[in-house]
Short mmCIF file of C-alpha atoms and ligand atoms in Angstrom, two decimals:
data_model
loop_
_atom_site.label_atom_id
_atom_site.label_comp_id
_atom_site.label_asym_id
_atom_site.label_seq_id
_atom_site.Cartn_x
_atom_site.Cartn_y
_atom_site.Cartn_z
CA MET A 1 -6.81 -1.00 -28.20
CA LYS A 2 -8.24 -4.52 -27.76
CA GLU A 3 -11.88 -4.87 -26.69
CA ALA A 4 -10.97 -6.27 -23.24
CA GLU A 5 -8.53 -3.38 -22.65
CA LYS A 6 -11.26 -0.86 -23.57
CA ILE A 7 -13.60 -2.46 -21.02
CA TYR A 8 -10.94 -2.40 -18.27
CA CYS A 9 -10.17 1.22 -19.12
CA LEU A 10 -13.87 2.11 -18.69
CA LYS A 11 -13.97 0.16 -15.42
CA ARG A 12 -10.98 2.16 -14.15
CA GLN A 13 -12.82 5.38 -14.98
CA GLU A 14 -15.87 4.13 -13.04
CA MET A 15 -13.62 3.19 -10.10
CA VAL A 16 -12.18 6.69 -10.09
CA GLU A 17 -15.69 8.21 -10.14
CA THR A 18 -16.52 6.08 -7.08
CA LEU A 19 -13.34 7.27 -5.33
CA LYS A 20 -14.33 10.88 -6.06
CA ARG A 21 -17.79 10.27 -4.57
CA TYR A 22 -16.04 8.95 -1.44
CA GLY A 23 -14.10 12.21 -1.18
CA ILE A 24 -10.77 11.38 -2.83
CA ALA A 25 -9.94 14.61 -4.65
CA ASN A 26 -6.17 14.63 -5.19
CA ARG A 27 -5.68 14.75 -8.98
CA ARG A 28 -2.27 13.01 -8.90
CA VAL A 29 -3.74 10.12 -6.91
CA LEU A 30 -6.78 9.79 -9.20
CA ASP A 31 -4.52 9.83 -12.28
CA ALA A 32 -2.40 7.02 -10.82
CA PHE A 33 -5.59 4.97 -10.33
CA LEU A 34 -6.47 5.56 -13.97
CA GLU A 35 -2.98 4.50 -15.07
CA VAL A 36 -2.38 1.26 -13.12
CA PRO A 37 -4.18 -1.79 -14.61
CA ARG A 38 -5.61 -3.16 -11.33
CA HIS A 39 -6.96 -6.35 -12.98
CA LEU A 40 -3.39 -7.55 -13.66
CA PHE A 41 -2.89 -7.87 -9.88
CA PHE A 42 -5.66 -10.51 -9.75
CA GLU A 43 -5.62 -14.18 -10.81
CA ARG A 44 -7.02 -14.57 -14.35
CA GLU A 45 -10.32 -16.05 -13.12
CA ALA A 46 -10.83 -13.18 -10.64
CA MET A 47 -9.98 -10.28 -13.00
CA GLY A 48 -13.69 -9.48 -13.38
CA CYS A 49 -13.77 -8.52 -9.67
CA ALA A 50 -10.75 -6.21 -9.90
CA TYR A 51 -12.71 -2.97 -10.13
CA ASN A 52 -15.33 -3.78 -7.50
CA ASP A 53 -15.09 -1.56 -4.47
CA GLY A 54 -13.82 -4.13 -2.00
CA ALA A 55 -10.81 -6.04 -0.69
CA TYR A 56 -10.17 -9.39 -2.43
CA PRO A 57 -8.28 -12.55 -1.40
CA ILE A 58 -4.86 -13.04 -3.02
CA GLY A 59 -4.00 -16.36 -1.32
CA PHE A 60 -2.10 -17.29 1.85
CA GLY A 61 -4.82 -15.66 3.95
CA GLN A 62 -3.95 -12.18 2.58
CA THR A 63 -5.90 -9.58 0.58
CA ILE A 64 -5.46 -6.83 -1.97
CA SER A 65 -6.89 -3.78 -0.19
CA GLN A 66 -10.09 -2.01 -1.25
CA PRO A 67 -9.39 0.77 -3.81
CA TYR A 68 -10.73 3.40 -1.38
CA THR A 69 -8.30 2.28 1.34
CA VAL A 70 -5.35 2.42 -1.08
CA ALA A 71 -6.48 5.86 -2.31
CA PHE A 72 -6.96 7.20 1.23
CA MET A 73 -3.50 6.08 2.40
CA THR A 74 -1.86 7.29 -0.80
CA THR A 75 -3.50 10.71 -0.46
CA LEU A 76 -2.24 11.04 3.13
CA LEU A 77 1.28 10.34 1.85
CA VAL A 78 1.15 12.51 -1.29
CA GLU A 79 -0.15 15.55 0.60
CA ARG A 80 2.69 15.34 3.17
CA SER A 81 5.63 13.81 1.25
CA PRO A 82 4.94 14.51 -2.43
CA SER A 83 8.16 12.97 -3.81
CA GLY A 84 11.26 10.94 -2.99
CA ARG A 85 11.88 7.47 -1.62
CA VAL A 86 9.05 5.41 -0.18
CA LEU A 87 9.15 2.14 1.71
CA GLU A 88 6.02 -0.01 1.58
CA ILE A 89 5.57 -2.79 4.13
CA GLY A 90 3.31 -5.56 2.80
CA THR A 91 3.80 -5.88 -0.98
CA GLY A 92 0.91 -8.38 -1.22
CA SER A 93 -0.32 -8.27 -4.83
CA GLY A 94 1.99 -5.33 -5.66
CA TYR A 95 -0.89 -2.95 -6.49
CA GLN A 96 -0.21 -0.28 -3.85
CA ALA A 97 3.49 -0.36 -4.81
CA ALA A 98 2.55 0.18 -8.48
CA ILE A 99 0.33 3.14 -7.54
CA LEU A 100 3.25 4.69 -5.63
CA GLY A 101 5.54 4.02 -8.61
CA ALA A 102 3.03 5.64 -10.99
CA LEU A 103 3.15 8.72 -8.74
CA GLY A 104 6.89 8.98 -9.40
CA TYR A 105 8.23 7.77 -6.05
CA SER A 106 11.26 5.46 -5.88
CA VAL A 107 9.53 2.54 -4.23
CA PHE A 108 11.00 -0.14 -1.98
CA SER A 109 8.51 -2.81 -0.98
CA MET A 110 8.83 -5.68 1.51
CA GLU A 111 6.72 -8.83 1.88
CA ARG A 112 7.07 -11.62 4.46
CA ILE A 113 5.32 -14.37 2.42
CA PHE A 114 7.79 -15.69 -0.13
CA GLU A 115 5.23 -16.78 -2.76
CA LEU A 116 3.50 -13.35 -2.74
CA HIS A 117 6.88 -11.60 -2.88
CA GLU A 118 7.98 -13.64 -5.92
CA ARG A 119 4.68 -13.17 -7.76
CA ALA A 120 4.55 -9.39 -7.17
CA LYS A 121 8.25 -8.91 -7.98
CA LYS A 122 7.79 -10.61 -11.35
CA LEU A 123 4.66 -8.62 -12.24
CA LEU A 124 6.08 -5.26 -11.09
CA SER A 125 9.29 -5.72 -13.06
CA LYS A 126 7.21 -6.58 -16.14
CA LEU A 127 4.99 -3.48 -15.71
CA GLY A 128 8.00 -1.24 -15.01
CA PHE A 129 6.75 1.05 -12.22
CA GLY A 130 10.19 1.41 -10.64
CA VAL A 131 9.59 -0.79 -7.60
CA THR A 132 12.36 -2.73 -5.83
CA CYS A 133 11.02 -5.73 -3.90
CA ARG A 134 12.54 -7.56 -0.97
CA PHE A 135 11.47 -10.69 0.91
CA GLY A 136 11.60 -10.40 4.71
CA ASP A 137 10.12 -9.01 7.91
CA GLY A 138 9.21 -5.41 7.12
CA THR A 139 8.71 -4.44 10.76
CA LEU A 140 12.50 -4.08 10.91
CA GLY A 141 12.54 -1.86 7.82
CA TRP A 142 15.17 -1.77 5.09
CA ILE A 143 18.18 -0.25 6.80
CA ASP A 144 20.48 -0.27 3.72
CA GLU A 145 18.03 1.93 1.78
CA ALA A 146 16.98 4.24 4.66
CA PRO A 147 16.16 7.05 5.25
CA PHE A 148 12.78 7.25 3.51
CA ASP A 149 10.63 10.30 2.73
CA GLY A 150 7.61 8.12 3.22
CA ILE A 151 6.69 4.75 4.69
CA VAL A 152 3.35 3.06 4.01
CA VAL A 153 2.42 0.08 6.16
CA THR A 154 -0.37 -1.91 4.50
CA ALA A 155 -1.04 -4.32 7.39
CA GLY A 156 -2.42 -3.59 10.86
CA ALA A 157 0.28 -2.86 13.44
CA PRO A 158 -0.20 -3.49 17.19
CA GLY A 159 1.53 -0.19 18.02
CA GLU A 160 3.85 2.45 16.59
CA PRO A 161 6.57 0.54 14.66
CA GLU A 162 9.75 1.93 16.27
CA SER A 163 12.38 0.58 13.85
CA LEU A 164 10.41 2.03 10.95
CA MET A 165 10.08 5.42 12.68
CA CYS A 166 13.91 5.49 12.98
CA GLN A 167 14.17 5.04 9.20
CA LEU A 168 12.18 8.18 8.35
CA ALA A 169 14.03 11.11 6.79
CA GLU A 170 13.65 14.55 8.39
CA ARG A 171 10.00 15.65 7.78
CA GLY A 172 9.33 12.22 6.30
CA CYS A 173 6.05 10.60 7.26
CA MET A 174 4.68 7.14 7.83
CA VAL A 175 1.09 6.09 7.13
CA VAL A 176 0.22 3.13 9.34
CA PRO A 177 -3.02 1.53 10.55
CA ILE A 178 -2.68 0.83 14.29
CA GLY A 179 -4.89 -1.15 16.62
CA ARG A 180 -6.26 -4.49 17.68
CA ASN A 181 -7.10 -7.14 15.13
CA GLY A 182 -10.20 -6.22 13.08
CA SER A 183 -10.15 -2.44 13.61
CA GLN A 184 -7.15 -0.17 13.12
CA GLN A 185 -6.96 3.60 13.25
CA MET A 186 -5.22 5.18 10.28
CA THR A 187 -2.29 7.11 11.73
CA VAL A 188 0.29 9.45 10.24
CA ILE A 189 3.59 9.81 12.08
CA ARG A 190 5.88 12.61 10.95
CA LYS A 191 9.52 13.05 11.99
CA GLU A 192 10.34 16.60 13.05
CA GLY A 193 13.86 16.86 14.47
CA ASN A 194 14.06 14.59 17.50
CA ASP A 195 10.30 14.57 17.80
CA PHE A 196 7.42 12.73 16.10
CA LYS A 197 4.07 14.40 15.37
CA ARG A 198 0.92 12.27 15.07
CA GLU A 199 -2.35 12.72 13.17
CA LEU A 200 -5.28 10.33 13.60
CA PHE A 201 -7.91 9.40 11.01
CA ASP A 202 -10.76 6.88 10.48
CA TYR A 203 -10.77 3.19 11.41
CA PHE A 204 -10.12 0.49 8.78
CA THR A 205 -9.81 -3.30 8.77
CA PHE A 206 -6.47 -4.84 7.80
CA VAL A 207 -4.79 -8.21 7.94
CA PRO A 208 -2.22 -8.20 10.75
CA LEU A 209 1.36 -6.95 10.50
CA VAL A 210 3.21 -10.06 11.65
CA GLY A 211 6.85 -9.90 12.70
CA ARG A 212 9.48 -9.05 15.31
CA GLU A 213 7.90 -5.63 15.93
CA GLY A 214 4.40 -6.65 14.84
CA TRP A 215 1.90 -9.25 15.99
CA ASP A 216 3.04 -12.71 17.03
CA GLU A 217 2.36 -15.17 14.18
CA THR A 218 1.12 -17.85 16.60
CA VAL A 219 -1.81 -15.61 17.65
CA PHE A 220 -3.49 -15.99 14.22
N1 SAM B 1 -0.24 -3.63 -0.36
C1 SAM B 1 -0.88 -4.85 -0.75
C2 SAM B 1 -1.50 -4.78 -2.11
O1 SAM B 1 -1.53 -3.71 -2.71
O2 SAM B 1 -1.95 -5.85 -2.57
C3 SAM B 1 -1.93 -5.31 0.23
C4 SAM B 1 -1.34 -5.89 1.38
S1 SAM B 1 -2.19 -6.97 2.41
C5 SAM B 1 -3.52 -6.00 3.01
C6 SAM B 1 -0.97 -6.94 3.71
C7 SAM B 1 0.33 -7.64 3.35
O3 SAM B 1 1.25 -7.41 4.41
C8 SAM B 1 0.20 -9.15 3.23
O4 SAM B 1 0.66 -9.56 1.97
C9 SAM B 1 1.08 -9.68 4.35
O5 SAM B 1 1.71 -10.89 4.06
C10 SAM B 1 2.07 -8.55 4.51
N2 SAM B 1 2.77 -8.49 5.79
C11 SAM B 1 2.29 -8.71 7.03
N3 SAM B 1 3.28 -8.57 7.94
C12 SAM B 1 4.41 -8.24 7.25
C13 SAM B 1 5.76 -7.98 7.62
N4 SAM B 1 6.19 -8.01 8.89
N5 SAM B 1 6.63 -7.69 6.64
C14 SAM B 1 6.25 -7.66 5.33
N6 SAM B 1 5.00 -7.92 4.93
C15 SAM B 1 4.08 -8.20 5.87
#
């Protein structure tokens, strides 16, 4: 292994120790964090920041989420829908999609900013985590590939995304941060027959989910 790879490997181990201290205990999730080379989802000059415990700008006013946030959302999904097909809304850098791929899900990921979509698609196909990317407004979902066992929305929604809820498989669940700009409550919505069950968790800060069933772009 090259020297730089050894250093990144050690940094991943440190990141996982930090996640454990924050209460992330799911072994599958922690192993996925050890496997995915997070620094490759950063511009070359920013790779040194890849394993810091924070969100980081990826251009176009968007961010790669903090490792803890990715781990928290992934754990919510893994503990409720451990396998199958997952739709991610907000590909961004592609890191969350790669983590889901490393966990063995068939991943479908949508991004509304063309440049981010293209960049992530290229990287994900090179790394081979089994992620299919699509450019477009994710608030409407991906009807041709539905239903999904899981949906992960990685941008803050103004309310429950109805089109996405309709694309959940029976007992499938969606992890989605909901609330006004700057503070969103992590929410799990699970489809049970004709009904939906909700669970509420901590508040997080996300960039807005912008689209037909999201926030209006002109507000930001
Ligand atoms: N999952 C990403 C990662 O691992 O880097 C982080 C995503 S960033 C916090 C949120 C992303 O959601 C941004 O890239 C943003 O452009 C995207 N987004 C916002 N509204 C969207 C929509 N309606 N459809 C698809 N992507 C959207």
